[in-house]
mmCIF file of C-alpha atoms in Angstrom:
data_model
loop_
_atom_site.group_PDB
_atom_site.id
_atom_site.type_symbol
_atom_site.label_atom_id
_atom_site.label_comp_id
_atom_site.label_asym_id
_atom_site.label_seq_id
_atom_site.Cartn_x
_atom_site.Cartn_y
_atom_site.Cartn_z
ATOM 1 C CA UNK A 8 3.189 13.939 17.152
ATOM 2 C CA UNK A 9 0.003 11.991 16.411
ATOM 3 C CA UNK A 10 0.076 8.121 16.307
ATOM 4 C CA UNK A 11 -0.476 8.277 12.652
ATOM 5 C CA UNK A 12 2.738 9.997 11.927
ATOM 6 C CA UNK A 13 5.002 7.702 14.308
ATOM 7 C CA UNK A 14 5.452 4.897 11.753
ATOM 8 C CA UNK A 15 6.511 7.408 9.164
ATOM 9 C CA UNK A 16 8.921 9.223 11.470
ATOM 10 C CA UNK A 17 10.589 6.048 12.556
ATOM 11 C CA UNK A 18 11.023 4.619 9.129
ATOM 12 C CA UNK A 19 12.691 7.921 8.350
ATOM 13 C CA UNK A 20 14.806 7.712 11.328
ATOM 14 C CA UNK A 21 15.798 4.243 10.362
ATOM 15 C CA UNK A 22 16.842 5.664 6.830
ATOM 16 C CA UNK A 23 19.002 8.387 8.550
ATOM 17 C CA UNK A 24 20.364 6.175 11.167
ATOM 18 C CA UNK A 25 21.536 3.164 8.918
ATOM 19 C CA UNK A 26 20.955 4.474 5.102
ATOM 20 C CA UNK A 27 22.869 1.677 3.737
ATOM 21 C CA UNK A 28 21.426 -1.203 5.724
ATOM 22 C CA UNK A 29 19.151 -3.604 3.736
ATOM 23 C CA UNK A 30 15.527 -2.942 4.708
ATOM 24 C CA UNK A 31 14.052 -5.489 2.203
ATOM 25 C CA UNK A 32 15.186 -8.340 0.162
ATOM 26 C CA UNK A 33 13.100 -10.215 -2.378
ATOM 27 C CA UNK A 34 13.948 -14.076 -1.694
ATOM 28 C CA UNK A 35 12.517 -14.929 -5.280
ATOM 29 C CA UNK A 36 14.622 -12.500 -7.103
ATOM 30 C CA UNK A 37 17.368 -11.446 -4.954
ATOM 31 C CA UNK A 38 16.522 -7.767 -5.344
ATOM 32 C CA UNK A 39 17.273 -5.722 -2.264
ATOM 33 C CA UNK A 40 16.472 -2.190 -1.208
ATOM 34 C CA UNK A 41 18.166 -0.115 1.745
ATOM 35 C CA UNK A 42 16.405 1.928 4.344
ATOM 36 C CA UNK A 43 17.436 5.285 2.469
ATOM 37 C CA UNK A 44 16.217 3.800 -0.707
ATOM 38 C CA UNK A 45 12.838 2.556 0.652
ATOM 39 C CA UNK A 46 12.067 5.944 2.403
ATOM 40 C CA UNK A 47 12.931 7.748 -0.700
ATOM 41 C CA UNK A 48 10.553 5.577 -2.842
ATOM 42 C CA UNK A 49 7.714 5.726 -0.470
ATOM 43 C CA UNK A 50 8.102 9.676 -0.475
ATOM 44 C CA UNK A 51 8.231 9.541 -4.293
ATOM 45 C CA UNK A 52 4.983 7.534 -4.305
ATOM 46 C CA UNK A 53 3.323 10.056 -2.001
ATOM 47 C CA UNK A 54 4.437 12.839 -4.135
ATOM 48 C CA UNK A 55 3.289 10.987 -7.411
ATOM 49 C CA UNK A 56 0.012 10.320 -6.155
ATOM 50 C CA UNK A 57 -0.698 13.885 -5.333
ATOM 51 C CA UNK A 58 0.797 15.022 -8.741
ATOM 52 C CA UNK A 59 -1.387 12.668 -10.463
ATOM 53 C CA UNK A 60 -4.569 14.397 -8.705
ATOM 54 C CA UNK A 61 -5.258 12.017 -5.844
ATOM 55 C CA UNK A 62 -5.934 13.651 -2.536
ATOM 56 C CA UNK A 63 -6.047 12.685 1.057
ATOM 57 C CA UNK A 64 -8.810 10.086 1.774
ATOM 58 C CA UNK A 65 -8.789 8.426 -1.513
ATOM 59 C CA UNK A 66 -8.518 4.776 -2.075
ATOM 60 C CA UNK A 67 -5.550 3.197 -3.774
ATOM 61 C CA UNK A 68 -5.855 -0.467 -4.535
ATOM 62 C CA UNK A 69 -2.718 -2.700 -4.423
ATOM 63 C CA UNK A 70 -2.950 -5.714 -6.769
ATOM 64 C CA UNK A 71 0.403 -7.090 -6.587
ATOM 65 C CA UNK A 72 2.671 -10.025 -5.107
ATOM 66 C CA UNK A 73 4.977 -9.666 -2.343
ATOM 67 C CA UNK A 74 7.491 -7.338 -3.617
ATOM 68 C CA UNK A 75 9.540 -4.180 -3.078
ATOM 69 C CA UNK A 76 7.144 -2.129 -4.974
ATOM 70 C CA UNK A 77 4.097 -3.319 -2.937
ATOM 71 C CA UNK A 78 5.985 -2.155 0.270
ATOM 72 C CA UNK A 79 6.718 1.336 -1.127
ATOM 73 C CA UNK A 80 3.428 1.814 -2.606
ATOM 74 C CA UNK A 81 1.572 0.752 0.766
ATOM 75 C CA UNK A 82 3.920 3.102 2.753
ATOM 76 C CA UNK A 83 3.605 5.994 0.219
ATOM 77 C CA UNK A 84 -0.076 5.768 0.164
ATOM 78 C CA UNK A 85 -0.109 6.051 3.959
ATOM 79 C CA UNK A 86 2.289 8.939 3.929
ATOM 80 C CA UNK A 87 -0.002 10.682 1.172
ATOM 81 C CA UNK A 88 -2.823 10.441 3.937
ATOM 82 C CA UNK A 89 -4.699 8.018 1.408
ATOM 83 C CA UNK A 90 -6.244 4.612 2.025
ATOM 84 C CA UNK A 91 -4.561 1.553 0.946
ATOM 85 C CA UNK A 92 -6.669 -1.398 -0.279
ATOM 86 C CA UNK A 93 -4.302 -4.448 -0.758
ATOM 87 C CA UNK A 94 -6.262 -7.407 -2.354
ATOM 88 C CA UNK A 95 -5.282 -10.984 -2.923
ATOM 89 C CA UNK A 96 -3.580 -11.004 -6.440
ATOM 90 C CA UNK A 97 -5.013 -14.313 -7.375
ATOM 91 C CA UNK A 98 -8.547 -12.694 -7.245
ATOM 92 C CA UNK A 99 -10.768 -13.437 -10.198
ATOM 93 C CA UNK A 100 -11.795 -10.451 -12.615
ATOM 94 C CA UNK A 101 -15.252 -10.408 -11.185
ATOM 95 C CA UNK A 102 -14.086 -10.160 -7.446
ATOM 96 C CA UNK A 103 -11.754 -7.296 -8.442
ATOM 97 C CA UNK A 104 -14.718 -5.379 -10.021
ATOM 98 C CA UNK A 105 -16.770 -5.901 -7.002
ATOM 99 C CA UNK A 106 -14.069 -4.638 -4.785
ATOM 100 C CA UNK A 107 -13.224 -1.712 -6.837
ATOM 101 C CA UNK A 108 -16.985 -0.739 -6.739
ATOM 102 C CA UNK A 109 -17.243 -1.409 -2.995
ATOM 103 C CA UNK A 110 -14.133 0.342 -2.129
ATOM 104 C CA UNK A 111 -14.483 3.411 -4.311
ATOM 105 C CA UNK A 112 -10.789 2.898 -5.497
ATOM 106 C CA UNK A 113 -9.604 5.833 -7.686
ATOM 107 C CA UNK A 114 -6.335 4.043 -8.675
ATOM 108 C CA UNK A 115 -5.013 0.509 -9.002
ATOM 109 C CA UNK A 116 -1.406 -0.502 -8.669
ATOM 110 C CA UNK A 117 -0.841 -3.921 -10.484
ATOM 111 C CA UNK A 118 2.300 -5.968 -11.553
ATOM 112 C CA UNK A 119 2.770 -8.486 -14.394
ATOM 113 C CA UNK A 120 0.817 -11.293 -12.450
ATOM 114 C CA UNK A 121 -2.374 -9.351 -12.089
ATOM 115 C CA UNK A 122 -2.347 -6.937 -14.868
ATOM 116 C CA UNK A 123 -4.676 -8.745 -17.105
ATOM 117 C CA UNK A 124 -7.044 -9.466 -14.419
ATOM 118 C CA UNK A 125 -7.161 -5.776 -13.403
ATOM 119 C CA UNK A 126 -7.466 -4.380 -16.865
ATOM 120 C CA UNK A 127 -10.591 -6.718 -17.276
ATOM 121 C CA UNK A 128 -11.888 -5.294 -13.869
ATOM 122 C CA UNK A 129 -11.445 -1.617 -14.750
ATOM 123 C CA UNK A 130 -13.041 -2.142 -18.121
ATOM 124 C CA UNK A 131 -16.016 -3.994 -16.255
ATOM 125 C CA UNK A 132 -16.299 -0.929 -13.812
ATOM 126 C CA UNK A 133 -16.201 1.442 -16.899
ATOM 127 C CA UNK A 134 -18.881 -0.550 -18.579
ATOM 128 C CA UNK A 135 -21.015 -0.534 -15.440
ATOM 129 C CA UNK A 136 -20.691 3.392 -14.925
ATOM 130 C CA UNK A 137 -21.546 3.963 -18.688
ATOM 131 C CA UNK A 138 -24.789 2.071 -18.337
ATOM 132 C CA UNK A 139 -25.806 3.727 -15.255
ATOM 133 C CA UNK A 140 -26.771 7.083 -13.883
ATOM 134 C CA UNK A 141 -24.180 6.950 -11.124
ATOM 135 C CA UNK A 142 -21.457 9.443 -10.583
ATOM 136 C CA UNK A 143 -18.474 6.839 -10.142
ATOM 137 C CA UNK A 144 -15.202 7.189 -11.324
ATOM 138 C CA UNK A 145 -13.158 4.942 -13.653
ATOM 139 C CA UNK A 146 -10.097 3.791 -11.670
ATOM 140 C CA UNK A 147 -6.874 4.786 -13.118
ATOM 141 C CA UNK A 148 -4.092 1.930 -13.519
ATOM 142 C CA UNK A 149 -0.575 1.974 -12.594
ATOM 143 C CA UNK A 150 1.583 -0.882 -13.804
ATOM 144 C CA UNK A 151 4.708 -2.303 -12.511
ATOM 145 C CA UNK A 152 7.143 -3.631 -14.981
ATOM 146 C CA UNK A 153 4.663 -4.179 -17.787
ATOM 147 C CA UNK A 154 4.025 -2.895 -21.348
ATOM 148 C CA UNK A 155 1.511 -0.018 -20.957
ATOM 149 C CA UNK A 156 -1.824 0.265 -22.738
ATOM 150 C CA UNK A 157 -3.389 3.607 -23.630
ATOM 151 C CA UNK A 158 -4.176 5.617 -20.492
ATOM 152 C CA UNK A 159 -2.062 3.540 -18.343
ATOM 153 C CA UNK A 160 0.857 4.982 -16.118
ATOM 154 C CA UNK A 161 4.020 2.982 -15.259
ATOM 155 C CA UNK A 162 5.237 2.617 -11.651
ATOM 156 C CA UNK A 163 8.474 4.030 -12.616
ATOM 157 C CA UNK A 164 6.773 7.200 -13.982
ATOM 158 C CA UNK A 165 4.679 7.478 -10.801
ATOM 159 C CA UNK A 166 8.099 7.656 -8.520
ATOM 160 C CA UNK A 167 9.560 10.133 -10.668
ATOM 161 C CA UNK A 168 7.715 12.864 -8.706
ATOM 162 C CA UNK A 169 9.246 14.848 -5.885
ATOM 163 C CA UNK A 170 8.559 18.156 -4.249
ATOM 164 C CA UNK A 171 4.965 18.347 -4.054
ATOM 165 C CA UNK A 172 3.492 19.544 -0.718
ATOM 166 C CA UNK A 173 1.935 16.677 1.182
ATOM 167 C CA UNK A 174 -0.890 16.953 3.830
ATOM 168 C CA UNK A 175 0.027 17.712 7.551
ATOM 169 C CA UNK A 176 -0.567 15.525 10.348
ATOM 170 C CA UNK A 177 -3.139 12.906 10.266
ATOM 171 C CA UNK A 178 -6.132 12.241 12.522
ATOM 172 C CA UNK A 179 -5.018 8.845 14.194
ATOM 173 C CA UNK A 180 -8.824 7.737 14.036
ATOM 174 C CA UNK A 181 -8.708 8.279 10.334
ATOM 175 C CA UNK A 182 -9.047 5.344 7.997
ATOM 176 C CA UNK A 183 -5.699 4.065 6.855
ATOM 177 C CA UNK A 184 -6.421 0.625 5.335
ATOM 178 C CA UNK A 185 -9.269 -1.416 3.842
ATOM 179 C CA UNK A 186 -8.666 -5.283 3.969
ATOM 180 C CA UNK A 187 -11.260 -7.658 2.644
ATOM 181 C CA UNK A 188 -12.182 -10.749 4.655
ATOM 182 C CA UNK A 189 -12.008 -14.086 3.219
ATOM 183 C CA UNK A 190 -15.810 -14.271 2.890
ATOM 184 C CA UNK A 191 -16.270 -17.820 4.457
ATOM 185 C CA UNK A 192 -19.613 -16.626 5.751
ATOM 186 C CA UNK A 193 -20.854 -14.571 2.896
ATOM 187 C CA UNK A 194 -19.502 -12.052 0.464
ATOM 188 C CA UNK A 195 -16.093 -10.440 1.418
ATOM 189 C CA UNK A 196 -16.409 -7.211 3.413
ATOM 190 C CA UNK A 197 -13.997 -4.668 3.972
ATOM 191 C CA UNK A 198 -12.571 -4.233 7.350
ATOM 192 C CA UNK A 199 -11.828 -0.751 8.293
ATOM 193 C CA UNK A 200 -8.508 -0.217 10.091
ATOM 194 C CA UNK A 201 -7.402 3.191 11.343
ATOM 195 C CA UNK A 202 -3.970 4.399 11.919
ATOM 196 C CA UNK A 203 -4.200 4.089 15.637
ATOM 197 C CA UNK A 204 -5.370 0.471 15.202
ATOM 198 C CA UNK A 205 -2.500 -0.332 13.060
ATOM 199 C CA UNK A 206 0.070 1.215 15.403
ATOM 200 C CA UNK A 207 -1.499 -0.540 18.543
ATOM 201 C CA UNK A 208 -1.112 -3.761 16.808
ATOM 202 C CA UNK A 209 2.510 -3.271 16.224
ATOM 203 C CA UNK A 210 3.192 -1.779 19.772
ATOM 204 C CA UNK A 211 1.518 -4.692 21.349
ATOM 205 C CA UNK A 212 3.903 -7.085 19.517
ATOM 206 C CA UNK A 213 6.803 -4.832 20.266
ATOM 207 C CA UNK A 214 5.902 -4.771 23.971
ATOM 208 C CA UNK A 215 6.698 -8.483 24.454
ATOM 209 C CA UNK A 216 9.721 -9.328 26.828
ATOM 210 C CA UNK A 217 12.054 -10.435 25.848
ATOM 211 C CA UNK A 218 11.693 -8.874 22.383
ATOM 212 C CA UNK A 219 10.753 -11.306 19.568
ATOM 213 C CA UNK A 220 12.763 -9.347 16.998
ATOM 214 C CA UNK A 221 15.416 -6.613 17.024
ATOM 215 C CA UNK A 222 17.108 -4.330 14.452
ATOM 216 C CA UNK A 223 19.794 -7.031 13.898
ATOM 217 C CA UNK A 224 17.491 -9.888 12.929
ATOM 218 C CA UNK A 225 16.766 -11.137 9.588
ATOM 219 C CA UNK A 226 13.081 -11.966 9.145
ATOM 220 C CA UNK A 227 11.613 -14.381 6.684
ATOM 221 C CA UNK A 228 8.274 -13.226 5.703
ATOM 222 C CA UNK A 229 6.368 -15.636 3.787
ATOM 223 C CA UNK A 230 2.820 -14.467 4.579
ATOM 224 C CA UNK A 231 0.971 -12.536 1.906
ATOM 225 C CA UNK A 232 1.038 -8.957 2.390
ATOM 226 C CA UNK A 233 -2.613 -8.408 1.461
ATOM 227 C CA UNK A 234 -3.493 -10.276 4.707
ATOM 228 C CA UNK A 235 -3.507 -8.516 7.938
ATOM 229 C CA UNK A 236 -0.882 -10.754 9.717
ATOM 230 C CA UNK A 237 1.644 -10.414 6.862
ATOM 231 C CA UNK A 238 0.949 -6.628 6.556
ATOM 232 C CA UNK A 239 1.111 -5.668 9.969
ATOM 233 C CA UNK A 240 2.276 -8.198 12.392
ATOM 234 C CA UNK A 241 5.330 -8.953 10.018
ATOM 235 C CA UNK A 242 5.746 -6.130 7.781
ATOM 236 C CA UNK A 243 4.709 -3.539 10.348
ATOM 237 C CA UNK A 244 7.097 -4.922 12.938
#
């Protein structure tokens, strides 16, 4: 099995081994999700993306706070062999416009805290496309828990889909995630992270003796998931 598929298989194994155990808990809301439910949600996201016409390699921007839907979307995007683009949910509209154009994102997943900014950014991209001769594509918007506007799709609708055929084994060197730098020395740039790079980071941390965490530990993750530390060193572990 390719390195790129090992995280997916291990997550599915956790769902089979301890389906009713809690995988994630939202400290702010008390919502929880079991391993089986999280595995199912990630699968549904992957199927929903393909049903929506997204194909392997397409970029999916995630503009949301730390929440269950963020994790399920992230895992589903990777499972669908697409590229996840998590961004700071506090980004200004102009920053989101630039990242949408720069990444070439075809879809944006937003929540109640970012939906206004993302709508403004998508409109800005659309305006720029209309006034240019470029062949860019207007990003589609998926909203988590907000009232939809024309042309938008709800996250609940996205995860209704099942049964579509997903792509086969992934090249470990293929692009998995685009993460934007803080821009302290210039404009933020998208760091290109492969499936193998993400897995190597996880395996390095897991190889520490004695183990830092095990399957019976509860880990309080306070770092933002749009940052590589929170996304891979914490969530990945």
